Amino acid sequence: MGKMATREAYGRALAEFGVDERVVVLDADLSKSTFTVTFKKVFPERHFNMGIAEGNMMSVAAGMATCGKIAFASTFAIFAAERALEQVRNSACYPNLNVKVCATHAGITVGEDGASHQCVEDLAIMRAIPNMHVVSPCDGASARAVIRAAMDTPGPFYVRLGRLAVEDVYGAYGDEISFTLGKANTLREGTDVTLIGIGLMVQQSLKAAEILAQEGISARVIDMHTLKPIDVETIVKASKETGAIVTAEEHNIIGGLGGAVAEVLSENAPCILRRVGVKDIFGQSGKPEELLVLYHLMPEDIVKAAHEAIAARK
Amino acid sequence: MDKITEKRLKLFAANMRKMIIEGVFQAQSGHPGGSLSCTDILAYLYGERLHVDPCDTANPDRDRFVLSKGHCAPALYAALTLRGFFASCEIGGLRSCGAMLQGHPCMTETPGVDMSTGSLGQGIAASVGMAMMGKLDKKDYRVFSILGDGELQEGEVWEAQMAAAHYKLDNLTAFIDNNGLQIDGPTSEVMNLGSIPAKVAAFGWHVIEIDGHDLQQIENAVHEAENVKGQPTMIVAHTHKGKGVSFMEDQAQWHGAAPKQDQYDAAMIELNAAIAALEV
Ligand SMILES: Cc1ncc(C[n+]2csc(CCOP(=O)(O)OP(=O)(O)O)c2C)c(N)n1
Ligand SMILES: [Mg+2]
């Protein structure tokens, strides 16, 4: 199975879909890390380095969008979603402009840079802004599909991307996959419990389902790539059919995927829910793989939560 | 500066450089380029100037230092080590799980760190807050900060400078580590800053330009700043990124890359030779 970081797929998708001349790309002195440099190599005249000035970059992108452009603005998630938050809200979302905020290095798998750079709040924050679409692909093939969808869907987007190379779930970059914005993908059928993942926690959920299968527990696995608008139907169906749900995200358990699923469940089809995620604490420096263990984001942690959810249901 | 002091500070700086390379090599991660360019400034501050006490890190009267360009934490950690804030073995754990030395300065983890930084532009603003409270509380402490030249692109830096001039913070001295490089290349190509001294002066600061690797010039500038009344001082320090490790000097690619074994060996030979030359 191949591996690719979603940020790398993002850069390739920009270079591929950038033949559309409406596409302009902005970066804030991180073009090699965000991979917008891949686009720059092909379309240098439509790539703009705005320097280390993220707030300005977002409003500039909004201005470009008013001129009929599709403006992709990239930096690390911590700076895109949080430093430039109010510009994203008031310059891009309020006027409902075609600004696609593509944020890389989200979550704790940023690794050695440590807590100051490990963004575990962006899903919650971005989700709360009217007009905003919030999407987070789990692999290279789906990242490509997400960028295509973001281009084809008018309005502001927040696309959450990772630093770490992750295993292919849908296939290799470039494979045509079945992807509909706002429609979650059920990757594995199951009847005893449902595991809903986002980003690289989709891979962890699939591994958890394997472990559960060995124990005789049938786990459904859902890739909730679109956090907003959220797929109510698929969540309600999972609640009714399995009666126990575990969410898994590389994000604070407050307000992100777990929060969004809890909202849907409590209004439509309450069932037992367990949230796997960062437990409302800051991260720290370390190797990404070690941090996943330390912060309880491993398949085993999802398995444990599944056991708890099933026990609580009975 | 007398010869003995100068030699002592040069050794302090040379040992800092070794620790920076050691830490980044062990972690296989981190920012050597900008750490090496601000080393001499930090060597002067921690080796000579700052009134700080490793045994009394929360003393309200102590001088303050804020590394606004927080990614250069290895340089700060090296200076704090040599000043006696913690053991020299800590640098070997830089950036690893559970370590005291985080990738970016963390005031709740590391003794001697006065402010958590890492998001560019915020440290200088925190320095302004510290200097304002020095005035309010009628304290004699001084506040020092180091900014990157790329960092100046953040609007917050200029908001902070405006506030510092407005509140006449003559107890605040900031350095710009003017090494001409940021991540994506030369600052002049990524986002041209124009004349930095003219811009800072226009914001109401007293401006001094120096060679940021010349300890005597660093000391003269700091003394000059202490005698300025009613204005904060910006010391625009012309520096070389990667200073002291010849293959890293003035190379943008060494901004955030760790040396491999052979590069580490080569760097150590060069740095050890520099120390040996000072010790004769
Ligand atoms: C707000 C913010 N945006 C982006 C970054 C990522 N980043 C880290 S270092 C750096 C370049 C800094 O260049 P400069 O200030 O010149 O530092 P130096 O050359 O001294 O290393 C960037 C963009 C950051 N740390 N903070
Ligand atoms: Mg610089």
Coordinates of C-alpha atoms and ligand atoms in Angstrom, one line a residue:
Chain A
M1 CA 0.0 0.0 0.0
G2 CA 1.3 3.4 -0.9
K3 CA 1.7 6.4 1.3
M4 CA 1.4 10.1 0.8
A5 CA 0.8 13.1 3.0
T6 CA -2.4 14.9 2.2
R7 CA -0.4 18.2 1.9
E8 CA 1.6 16.7 -0.9
A9 CA -1.6 15.6 -2.7
Y10 CA -2.9 19.1 -2.3
G11 CA 0.1 20.6 -4.1
R12 CA -0.3 18.1 -6.9
A13 CA -4.0 18.7 -7.2
L14 CA -3.3 22.4 -7.5
A15 CA -0.8 21.8 -10.2
E16 CA -3.3 19.5 -12.0
F17 CA -6.5 21.6 -11.7
G18 CA -4.6 24.9 -12.0
V19 CA -5.0 24.7 -15.7
D20 CA -8.2 26.5 -14.9
E21 CA -7.0 30.1 -15.0
R22 CA -9.4 31.2 -12.3
V23 CA -7.1 29.4 -9.8
V24 CA -4.7 31.7 -7.8
V25 CA -2.6 30.5 -4.9
L26 CA -1.3 32.4 -1.9
D27 CA 1.2 31.3 0.6
A28 CA 2.9 32.8 3.7
D29 CA 6.6 31.8 3.4
L30 CA 5.9 28.1 3.8
S31 CA 5.5 27.1 0.1
K32 CA 7.7 24.1 0.4
S33 CA 6.0 22.8 3.5
T34 CA 2.5 23.4 2.2
F35 CA 3.5 22.1 -1.2
T36 CA 2.0 25.1 -3.0
V37 CA 5.5 25.2 -4.5
T38 CA 4.3 22.3 -6.8
F39 CA 1.7 24.7 -8.3
K40 CA 4.3 27.5 -8.4
K41 CA 6.6 25.4 -10.6
V42 CA 3.9 25.1 -13.3
F43 CA 2.1 28.4 -12.9
P44 CA 4.5 30.8 -11.4
E45 CA 2.5 33.9 -12.4
R46 CA -0.5 32.8 -10.4
H47 CA 1.4 31.9 -7.2
F48 CA 1.8 34.8 -4.7
N49 CA 4.1 34.6 -1.7
M50 CA 2.6 37.1 0.8
G51 CA 5.4 36.8 3.3
I52 CA 4.9 36.0 7.0
A53 CA 1.6 37.9 7.2
E54 CA -1.3 35.4 7.4
G55 CA -4.0 37.8 8.4
N56 CA -3.3 40.0 5.4
M57 CA -3.1 37.0 3.1
M58 CA -6.6 36.0 3.9
S59 CA -8.1 39.4 3.1
V60 CA -6.0 39.7 0.0
A61 CA -7.3 36.3 -1.1
A62 CA -10.8 37.6 -0.5
G63 CA -10.1 40.6 -2.7
M64 CA -8.9 38.3 -5.4
A65 CA -12.0 36.2 -5.1
T66 CA -14.2 39.3 -5.7
C67 CA -12.4 39.5 -9.1
G68 CA -13.8 36.1 -10.2
K69 CA -10.8 34.0 -9.0
I70 CA -10.8 30.9 -6.9
A71 CA -8.2 31.8 -4.3
F72 CA -6.4 29.0 -2.5
A73 CA -4.6 30.4 0.6
S74 CA -2.2 28.1 2.5
T75 CA -0.2 28.1 5.6
F76 CA 0.0 25.9 8.7
A77 CA -3.4 25.2 10.3
I78 CA -2.5 27.1 13.5
F79 CA -1.9 30.3 11.5
A80 CA -4.7 29.8 9.0
A81 CA -7.5 28.9 11.4
E82 CA -6.4 30.9 14.4
R83 CA -4.0 33.7 13.7
A84 CA -6.0 34.8 10.6
L85 CA -9.4 33.7 12.0
E86 CA -11.2 37.0 12.0
Q87 CA -10.0 37.8 8.5
V88 CA -11.3 34.4 7.3
R89 CA -14.6 35.1 9.0
N90 CA -15.2 38.7 8.0
S91 CA -13.3 38.9 4.6
A92 CA -14.1 35.4 3.2
C93 CA -17.1 33.9 4.9
Y94 CA -19.4 36.8 5.6
P95 CA -19.3 37.9 1.9
N96 CA -19.4 34.2 0.9
L97 CA -16.4 34.4 -1.3
N98 CA -14.5 31.8 -3.2
V99 CA -11.6 31.6 -0.7
K100 CA -10.3 28.1 -0.1
V101 CA -8.3 28.0 3.1
C102 CA -6.1 25.0 2.7
A103 CA -4.3 24.4 6.0
T104 CA -1.5 22.0 6.4
H105 CA 0.3 20.6 9.5
A106 CA -2.9 20.2 11.4
G107 CA -3.1 18.2 14.6
I108 CA -0.3 16.8 16.9
T109 CA 1.4 14.8 14.1
V110 CA 3.2 18.1 13.3
G111 CA 5.6 16.5 15.8
E112 CA 8.8 18.1 16.9
D113 CA 7.7 21.7 16.5
G114 CA 5.6 21.2 19.6
A115 CA 2.4 22.6 21.0
S116 CA 2.7 26.1 19.6
H117 CA 2.4 24.6 16.1
Q118 CA 0.0 21.7 16.9
C119 CA -3.5 22.9 15.9
V120 CA -6.2 20.9 17.7
E121 CA -9.0 23.5 17.6
D122 CA -9.4 24.3 14.0
L123 CA -12.3 22.0 13.2
A124 CA -14.3 23.4 16.1
I125 CA -13.5 27.0 15.2
M126 CA -14.1 26.8 11.4
R127 CA -17.3 24.8 11.8
A128 CA -18.8 27.6 13.8
I129 CA -18.5 30.2 11.0
P130 CA -21.6 30.6 8.8
N131 CA -21.1 29.8 5.1
M132 CA -17.9 27.9 5.7
H133 CA -17.5 24.3 4.4
V134 CA -15.1 22.2 6.5
V135 CA -13.4 19.2 4.9
S136 CA -10.5 16.9 5.9
P137 CA -9.4 14.1 3.6
C138 CA -7.7 11.0 4.9
D139 CA -5.4 10.2 2.0
G140 CA -3.9 11.4 -1.3
A141 CA -6.7 10.2 -3.5
S142 CA -9.4 11.8 -1.4
A143 CA -7.3 15.0 -1.0
R144 CA -7.4 15.3 -4.8
A145 CA -11.2 14.8 -4.8
V146 CA -11.6 17.4 -2.0
I147 CA -9.7 20.0 -3.9
R148 CA -11.7 19.3 -7.1
A149 CA -14.9 19.6 -5.0
A150 CA -13.7 22.8 -3.4
M151 CA -13.1 24.3 -6.9
D152 CA -16.5 23.2 -8.1
T153 CA -18.5 24.4 -5.1
P154 CA -18.9 28.2 -4.7
G155 CA -18.1 29.7 -1.3
P156 CA -15.5 29.5 1.4
F157 CA -13.8 26.2 2.4
Y158 CA -11.5 25.1 5.2
V159 CA -9.5 22.1 4.1
R160 CA -7.6 20.4 6.8
L161 CA -4.4 18.7 5.7
G162 CA -1.6 16.8 7.5
R163 CA 2.1 16.8 7.5
L164 CA 2.7 13.1 8.0
A165 CA 2.7 10.6 5.1
V166 CA -0.3 8.4 5.6
E167 CA -1.4 5.1 4.1
D168 CA -3.7 5.1 1.1
V169 CA -7.3 4.3 1.9
Y170 CA -9.1 4.9 -1.4
G171 CA -6.1 4.3 -3.7
A172 CA -3.1 6.2 -5.0
Y173 CA -3.1 9.9 -5.9
G174 CA -4.9 10.3 -9.2
D175 CA -7.2 7.2 -8.9
E176 CA -10.8 8.2 -9.6
I177 CA -12.7 7.6 -6.4
S178 CA -16.3 7.9 -5.4
F179 CA -16.5 11.2 -3.5
T180 CA -19.4 13.5 -2.8
L181 CA -19.0 16.6 -0.7
G182 CA -21.3 16.3 2.4
K183 CA -21.8 12.5 1.9
A184 CA -19.8 10.4 4.3
N185 CA -18.2 7.2 2.9
T186 CA -18.9 3.9 4.6
L187 CA -15.6 2.0 4.2
R188 CA -16.6 -1.1 6.1
E189 CA -20.0 -2.5 7.0
G190 CA -20.7 -3.6 10.6
T191 CA -23.6 -4.1 13.0
D192 CA -22.2 -3.9 16.6
V193 CA -20.7 -0.5 16.7
T194 CA -19.8 2.4 14.3
L195 CA -16.4 4.0 14.2
I196 CA -16.5 7.5 12.6
G197 CA -13.1 8.9 11.7
I198 CA -11.7 12.0 10.1
G199 CA -8.3 12.7 8.6
L200 CA -5.7 10.1 9.5
M201 CA -8.0 8.7 12.2
V202 CA -9.8 7.0 9.4
Q203 CA -6.8 4.7 9.0
Q204 CA -6.7 4.2 12.7
S205 CA -10.4 3.3 12.7
L206 CA -10.0 0.8 10.0
K207 CA -7.2 -0.9 12.0
A208 CA -9.4 -0.8 15.1
A209 CA -12.2 -2.5 13.1
E210 CA -9.7 -5.3 12.2
I211 CA -8.9 -5.9 15.9
L212 CA -12.5 -5.8 16.8
A213 CA -13.3 -8.3 14.1
Q214 CA -10.8 -10.7 15.6
E215 CA -12.7 -10.4 18.8
G216 CA -16.0 -11.2 17.0
I217 CA -17.2 -7.6 17.1
S218 CA -18.6 -6.3 13.8
A219 CA -17.6 -2.6 13.4
R220 CA -18.8 -0.2 10.8
V221 CA -16.3 2.4 9.6
I222 CA -17.2 5.7 8.2
D223 CA -15.0 8.4 6.7
M224 CA -16.6 11.7 7.7
H225 CA -14.4 13.8 5.3
T226 CA -17.0 16.6 5.3
L227 CA -17.5 17.9 8.7
K228 CA -19.7 20.7 7.5
P229 CA -22.3 20.3 6.0
I230 CA -22.4 17.1 8.0
D231 CA -24.1 13.9 6.7
V232 CA -27.0 13.6 9.1
E233 CA -28.5 10.7 7.3
T234 CA -25.5 8.4 7.6
I235 CA -25.0 9.2 11.3
V236 CA -28.7 8.6 12.1
K237 CA -28.6 5.3 10.2
A238 CA -25.5 4.2 12.1
S239 CA -27.2 5.1 15.4
K240 CA -30.3 3.1 14.6
E241 CA -28.5 0.1 13.2
T242 CA -25.5 -0.2 15.6
G243 CA -26.6 1.7 18.7
A244 CA -23.1 2.6 19.7
I245 CA -20.8 5.1 18.0
V246 CA -17.1 6.0 18.5
T247 CA -15.7 9.2 16.9
A248 CA -12.0 9.5 16.2
E249 CA -10.2 12.7 15.4
E250 CA -6.7 14.2 15.7
H251 CA -8.3 17.3 17.4
N252 CA -9.6 18.3 20.7
I253 CA -12.6 16.2 21.7
I254 CA -14.4 19.5 22.2
G255 CA -16.3 20.9 19.3
G256 CA -14.8 18.9 16.4
L257 CA -16.0 15.6 14.9
G258 CA -17.1 14.3 18.3
G259 CA -19.0 17.5 19.0
A260 CA -20.6 17.6 15.6
V261 CA -21.7 13.9 15.8
A262 CA -23.1 14.5 19.3
E263 CA -25.2 17.4 18.1
V264 CA -26.7 15.2 15.3
L265 CA -27.3 12.3 17.6
S266 CA -28.9 14.2 20.4
E267 CA -31.3 16.0 18.1
N268 CA -32.2 13.0 15.9
A269 CA -31.3 9.5 17.2
P270 CA -29.6 9.4 20.6
C271 CA -27.2 6.5 21.2
I272 CA -24.1 5.9 23.2
L273 CA -21.2 7.9 22.0
R274 CA -17.5 7.8 22.9
R275 CA -15.1 10.4 21.6
V276 CA -11.5 9.5 20.9
G277 CA -9.3 12.6 20.4
V278 CA -7.0 15.0 22.2
K279 CA -8.5 15.3 25.7
D280 CA -8.5 19.1 26.0
I281 CA -4.8 19.4 26.6
F282 CA -2.0 21.0 24.7
G283 CA 0.5 18.8 22.7
Q284 CA 4.2 18.7 23.0
S285 CA 7.4 18.1 21.0
G286 CA 8.1 14.5 19.9
K287 CA 8.0 12.2 16.9
P288 CA 4.5 12.0 15.3
E289 CA 4.2 8.2 15.9
E290 CA 5.2 8.6 19.6
L291 CA 2.7 11.4 20.1
L292 CA -0.1 9.4 18.6
V293 CA 0.5 6.8 21.4
L294 CA 1.0 9.4 24.1
Y295 CA -2.3 11.2 23.2
H296 CA -4.3 8.0 22.9
L297 CA -5.0 8.2 19.2
M298 CA -4.1 4.6 18.3
P299 CA -6.3 1.8 17.0
E300 CA -6.1 0.2 20.5
D301 CA -7.6 3.4 22.0
I302 CA -10.5 3.2 19.5
V303 CA -11.0 -0.5 20.3
K304 CA -11.2 0.4 24.0
A305 CA -13.7 3.1 23.4
A306 CA -15.7 0.7 21.3
H307 CA -15.8 -1.8 24.1
E308 CA -17.0 1.0 26.5
A309 CA -19.7 2.1 24.1
I310 CA -20.9 -1.4 23.6
A311 CA -20.9 -2.1 27.3
A312 CA -22.7 1.1 28.1
R313 CA -25.4 0.4 25.5
K314 CA -26.3 -2.9 27.2
Chain B
M1 CA 35.0 45.7 26.7
D2 CA 38.2 44.4 28.1
K3 CA 40.1 41.6 26.4
I4 CA 39.3 39.0 29.1
T5 CA 35.6 39.7 28.9
E6 CA 35.7 39.6 25.1
K7 CA 37.5 36.3 25.1
R8 CA 35.1 34.9 27.7
L9 CA 32.1 35.9 25.7
K10 CA 33.6 34.6 22.5
L11 CA 34.0 31.2 24.2
F12 CA 30.5 31.5 25.5
A13 CA 29.2 32.0 21.9
A14 CA 31.4 29.2 20.5
N15 CA 30.1 26.8 23.1
M16 CA 26.5 27.9 22.3
R17 CA 27.1 27.1 18.7
K18 CA 28.3 23.6 19.6
M19 CA 25.2 23.0 21.7
I20 CA 22.9 24.3 19.0
I21 CA 24.3 21.8 16.5
E22 CA 24.3 19.0 19.1
G23 CA 20.7 19.6 20.0
V24 CA 19.4 19.8 16.4
F25 CA 21.5 16.8 15.4
Q26 CA 20.2 14.7 18.2
A27 CA 16.6 15.7 17.5
Q28 CA 17.1 15.4 13.7
S29 CA 14.8 18.4 13.7
G30 CA 15.0 22.1 14.4
H31 CA 16.3 25.5 13.1
P32 CA 20.1 25.8 13.1
G33 CA 20.4 28.8 10.7
G34 CA 18.6 31.5 12.6
S35 CA 19.9 30.0 15.9
L36 CA 23.5 30.5 14.8
S37 CA 22.8 34.1 13.5
C38 CA 21.6 35.4 16.9
T39 CA 24.1 33.5 19.0
D40 CA 26.5 36.4 19.6
I41 CA 23.7 38.7 20.7
L42 CA 22.5 36.0 23.2
A43 CA 26.0 35.4 24.3
Y44 CA 26.4 39.0 25.2
L45 CA 23.0 39.2 26.9
Y46 CA 23.3 36.0 29.0
G47 CA 27.1 36.0 29.4
E48 CA 27.4 39.6 30.4
R49 CA 24.3 41.9 30.6
L50 CA 21.1 40.3 31.9
H51 CA 20.4 40.6 35.6
V52 CA 18.9 37.1 36.0
D53 CA 19.5 34.4 38.6
P54 CA 19.1 30.7 37.9
C55 CA 18.2 30.2 41.6
D56 CA 15.5 32.8 41.6
T57 CA 13.8 32.6 38.2
A58 CA 10.6 34.3 39.3
N59 CA 12.2 37.4 40.8
P60 CA 10.0 40.3 39.9
D61 CA 13.0 42.6 39.5
R62 CA 14.9 40.5 37.0
D63 CA 15.6 41.7 33.5
R64 CA 13.4 40.0 30.9
F65 CA 14.2 38.4 27.7
V66 CA 11.8 37.3 25.0
L67 CA 12.8 35.3 21.9
S68 CA 10.2 36.7 19.5
K69 CA 11.7 34.5 16.8
G70 CA 10.8 31.4 18.9
H71 CA 12.0 28.8 16.3
C72 CA 15.5 29.7 17.4
A73 CA 14.9 28.1 20.8
P74 CA 18.1 26.1 20.6
A75 CA 20.2 29.3 20.8
L76 CA 18.2 30.4 23.9
Y77 CA 18.5 26.9 25.5
A78 CA 22.3 27.0 24.9
A79 CA 22.6 30.4 26.5
L80 CA 20.4 29.4 29.5
T81 CA 22.5 26.2 29.9
L82 CA 25.8 28.2 30.0
R83 CA 24.3 30.7 32.4
G84 CA 23.5 27.8 34.7
F85 CA 19.7 27.5 34.5
F86 CA 19.8 23.7 33.8
A87 CA 22.1 20.9 33.1
S88 CA 24.0 20.6 29.8
C89 CA 22.5 17.1 29.2
E90 CA 19.1 18.6 28.6
I91 CA 20.0 19.8 25.1
G92 CA 20.3 16.2 24.0
G93 CA 16.6 15.7 24.6
L94 CA 15.6 18.8 22.5
R95 CA 12.3 18.3 20.8
S96 CA 11.7 14.7 22.1
C97 CA 8.7 13.4 23.9
G98 CA 8.5 14.4 27.6
A99 CA 11.6 16.7 27.2
M100 CA 12.0 19.9 29.1
L101 CA 13.3 21.6 25.9
Q102 CA 10.3 22.0 23.6
G103 CA 10.6 22.8 19.9
H104 CA 9.6 26.4 20.7
P105 CA 10.2 28.2 24.0
C106 CA 7.7 27.2 26.7
M107 CA 7.7 29.2 29.9
T108 CA 5.8 26.6 31.8
E109 CA 8.3 23.9 31.1
T110 CA 11.7 25.5 31.0
P111 CA 13.3 27.5 33.8
G112 CA 14.6 30.9 32.6
V113 CA 12.2 31.3 29.7
D114 CA 10.2 34.5 30.3
M115 CA 7.6 34.0 27.6
S116 CA 6.3 31.2 25.4
T117 CA 6.8 32.0 21.7
G118 CA 6.8 30.3 18.4
S119 CA 4.1 32.2 16.5
L120 CA 6.0 35.0 14.9
G121 CA 5.1 38.6 15.9
Q122 CA 3.7 37.8 19.3
G123 CA 6.9 37.9 21.4
I124 CA 7.7 41.5 20.7
A125 CA 4.2 42.5 21.7
A126 CA 4.5 40.5 25.0
S127 CA 7.8 42.4 25.5
V128 CA 5.9 45.6 25.2
G129 CA 3.5 44.4 27.9
M130 CA 6.5 43.6 30.2
A131 CA 8.1 47.0 29.6
M132 CA 4.8 48.8 30.3
M133 CA 4.4 47.0 33.6
G134 CA 8.0 47.9 34.5
K135 CA 6.9 51.5 34.2
L136 CA 3.6 51.1 36.0
D137 CA 5.3 49.2 38.9
K138 CA 8.3 51.6 38.9
K139 CA 10.8 48.8 38.5
D140 CA 14.3 49.2 37.1
Y141 CA 14.3 46.0 35.1
R142 CA 15.0 46.2 31.4
V143 CA 13.3 44.1 28.7
F144 CA 15.2 42.7 25.7
S145 CA 13.8 40.9 22.7
I146 CA 15.1 39.4 19.4
L147 CA 13.1 39.5 16.2
G148 CA 13.7 37.9 12.9
D149 CA 13.8 40.0 9.8
G150 CA 11.2 37.8 8.1
E151 CA 9.2 38.2 11.3
L152 CA 8.9 41.9 10.5
Q153 CA 6.4 41.0 7.8
E154 CA 3.8 40.3 10.5
G155 CA 1.6 43.3 11.1
E156 CA 1.6 42.7 14.8
V157 CA 5.3 43.6 14.9
W158 CA 4.4 47.1 13.8
E159 CA 1.4 47.4 16.1
A160 CA 3.8 46.5 18.9
Q161 CA 6.3 49.1 17.8
M162 CA 3.6 51.7 17.6
A163 CA 2.6 50.9 21.2
A164 CA 6.2 50.9 22.5
A165 CA 6.8 54.4 21.1
H166 CA 3.4 55.6 22.3
Y167 CA 4.2 54.5 25.8
K168 CA 7.8 55.8 25.6
L169 CA 9.2 52.5 26.6
D170 CA 12.9 53.4 27.1
N171 CA 13.2 50.3 29.2
L172 CA 12.7 48.1 26.0
T173 CA 15.6 47.2 23.7
A174 CA 14.9 44.9 20.8
F175 CA 17.2 43.4 18.2
I176 CA 16.4 42.6 14.6
D177 CA 18.5 39.6 13.6
N178 CA 18.9 40.9 10.0
N179 CA 20.2 37.9 8.3
G180 CA 18.4 38.6 5.0
L181 CA 16.8 35.2 4.8
Q182 CA 13.5 33.5 5.7
I183 CA 12.2 30.1 4.7
D184 CA 11.3 30.5 1.1
G185 CA 14.4 32.5 0.3
P186 CA 15.9 36.0 0.7
T187 CA 13.5 38.4 2.4
S188 CA 13.9 40.8 -0.5
E189 CA 12.4 38.3 -2.9
V190 CA 9.7 36.8 -0.6
M191 CA 8.3 40.1 0.7
N192 CA 10.6 43.1 0.4
L193 CA 11.0 44.9 3.7
G194 CA 12.6 48.0 2.2
S195 CA 14.7 50.1 4.5
I196 CA 14.2 48.5 7.9
P197 CA 16.1 51.2 9.9
A198 CA 14.0 53.9 8.2
K199 CA 10.8 52.1 8.9
V200 CA 11.5 51.5 12.5
A201 CA 12.7 55.1 13.0
A202 CA 9.5 56.3 11.4
F203 CA 7.6 54.3 14.1
G204 CA 9.3 56.5 16.7
W205 CA 12.1 54.2 17.9
H206 CA 15.8 55.1 18.4
V207 CA 17.6 53.0 15.8
I208 CA 21.2 51.7 16.0
E209 CA 22.8 49.6 13.2
I210 CA 25.6 47.2 14.1
D211 CA 27.5 44.1 13.0
G212 CA 25.5 41.5 15.0
H213 CA 28.6 39.2 15.4
D214 CA 30.8 41.9 16.9
L215 CA 30.5 41.7 20.7
Q216 CA 32.0 45.1 21.2
Q217 CA 29.4 46.7 18.9
I218 CA 26.6 44.7 20.6
E219 CA 27.8 46.1 24.0
N220 CA 28.1 49.6 22.7
A221 CA 24.6 49.5 21.3
V222 CA 23.1 48.1 24.5
H223 CA 24.8 50.8 26.5
E224 CA 23.6 53.5 24.1
A225 CA 20.0 52.2 24.4
E226 CA 20.2 52.5 28.2
N227 CA 20.9 56.2 27.9
V228 CA 18.1 57.0 25.5
K229 CA 15.2 58.6 27.3
G230 CA 11.5 58.5 26.3
Q231 CA 12.0 56.1 23.4
P232 CA 12.5 52.3 22.9
T233 CA 15.6 51.3 21.0
M234 CA 15.9 48.9 18.0
I235 CA 19.3 47.5 17.3
V236 CA 19.4 46.4 13.7
A237 CA 22.0 43.7 13.8
H238 CA 23.5 42.7 10.4
T239 CA 24.1 39.0 10.7
H240 CA 24.7 35.8 8.7
K241 CA 22.4 32.9 9.0
G242 CA 24.3 29.8 9.9
K243 CA 27.2 31.8 11.3
G244 CA 30.1 29.7 12.5
V245 CA 29.4 26.6 10.4
S246 CA 30.7 27.5 7.0
F247 CA 28.5 25.2 4.9
M248 CA 25.4 26.6 6.6
E249 CA 26.4 30.3 6.2
D250 CA 23.9 32.4 4.2
Q251 CA 22.1 29.3 3.0
A252 CA 18.2 29.5 3.2
Q253 CA 18.0 25.7 3.1
W254 CA 19.6 25.5 6.6
H255 CA 16.7 27.4 8.1
G256 CA 14.9 24.4 9.4
A257 CA 17.1 21.3 8.5
A258 CA 19.1 19.1 10.7
P259 CA 22.6 18.0 9.8
K260 CA 23.3 14.4 8.9
Q261 CA 26.1 12.5 10.5
D262 CA 28.9 13.6 8.1
Q263 CA 27.6 17.2 8.2
Y264 CA 27.5 17.0 12.0
D265 CA 31.1 15.7 12.1
A266 CA 32.3 18.5 9.8
A267 CA 30.5 21.2 11.8
M268 CA 32.0 19.9 15.1
I269 CA 35.5 19.9 13.7
E270 CA 35.0 23.5 12.7
L271 CA 33.4 24.6 16.0
N272 CA 36.0 22.7 18.1
A273 CA 38.8 24.4 16.1
A274 CA 37.2 27.8 16.8
I275 CA 37.2 27.0 20.5
A276 CA 40.8 25.7 20.5
A277 CA 41.9 28.9 18.8
L278 CA 40.2 31.0 21.5
E279 CA 41.7 28.9 24.3
V280 CA 45.4 29.4 23.4
Ligands
LIG1 C1 3.0 33.5 12.6 C2 3.9 32.5 12.0 N1 3.9 32.3 10.7 C3 4.7 31.4 10.2 C4 5.6 30.7 11.0 C5 6.5 29.7 10.3 N2 7.9 30.1 10.3 C6 8.8 29.8 11.2 S1 10.3 30.5 11.0 C7 9.8 31.3 9.6 C8 10.7 32.2 8.9 C9 11.3 33.3 9.8 O1 12.2 34.1 9.2 P1 13.0 35.1 10.0 O2 12.1 35.9 10.9 O3 13.9 35.9 9.1 O4 13.9 34.2 11.0 P2 15.4 33.7 10.9 O5 15.9 34.0 9.5 O6 16.1 34.5 12.0 O7 15.4 32.2 11.2 C10 8.4 31.0 9.4 C11 7.6 31.5 8.2 C12 5.6 31.0 12.3 N3 6.5 30.4 13.2 N4 4.8 31.9 12.8
MG2 MG 15.9 36.0 8.7

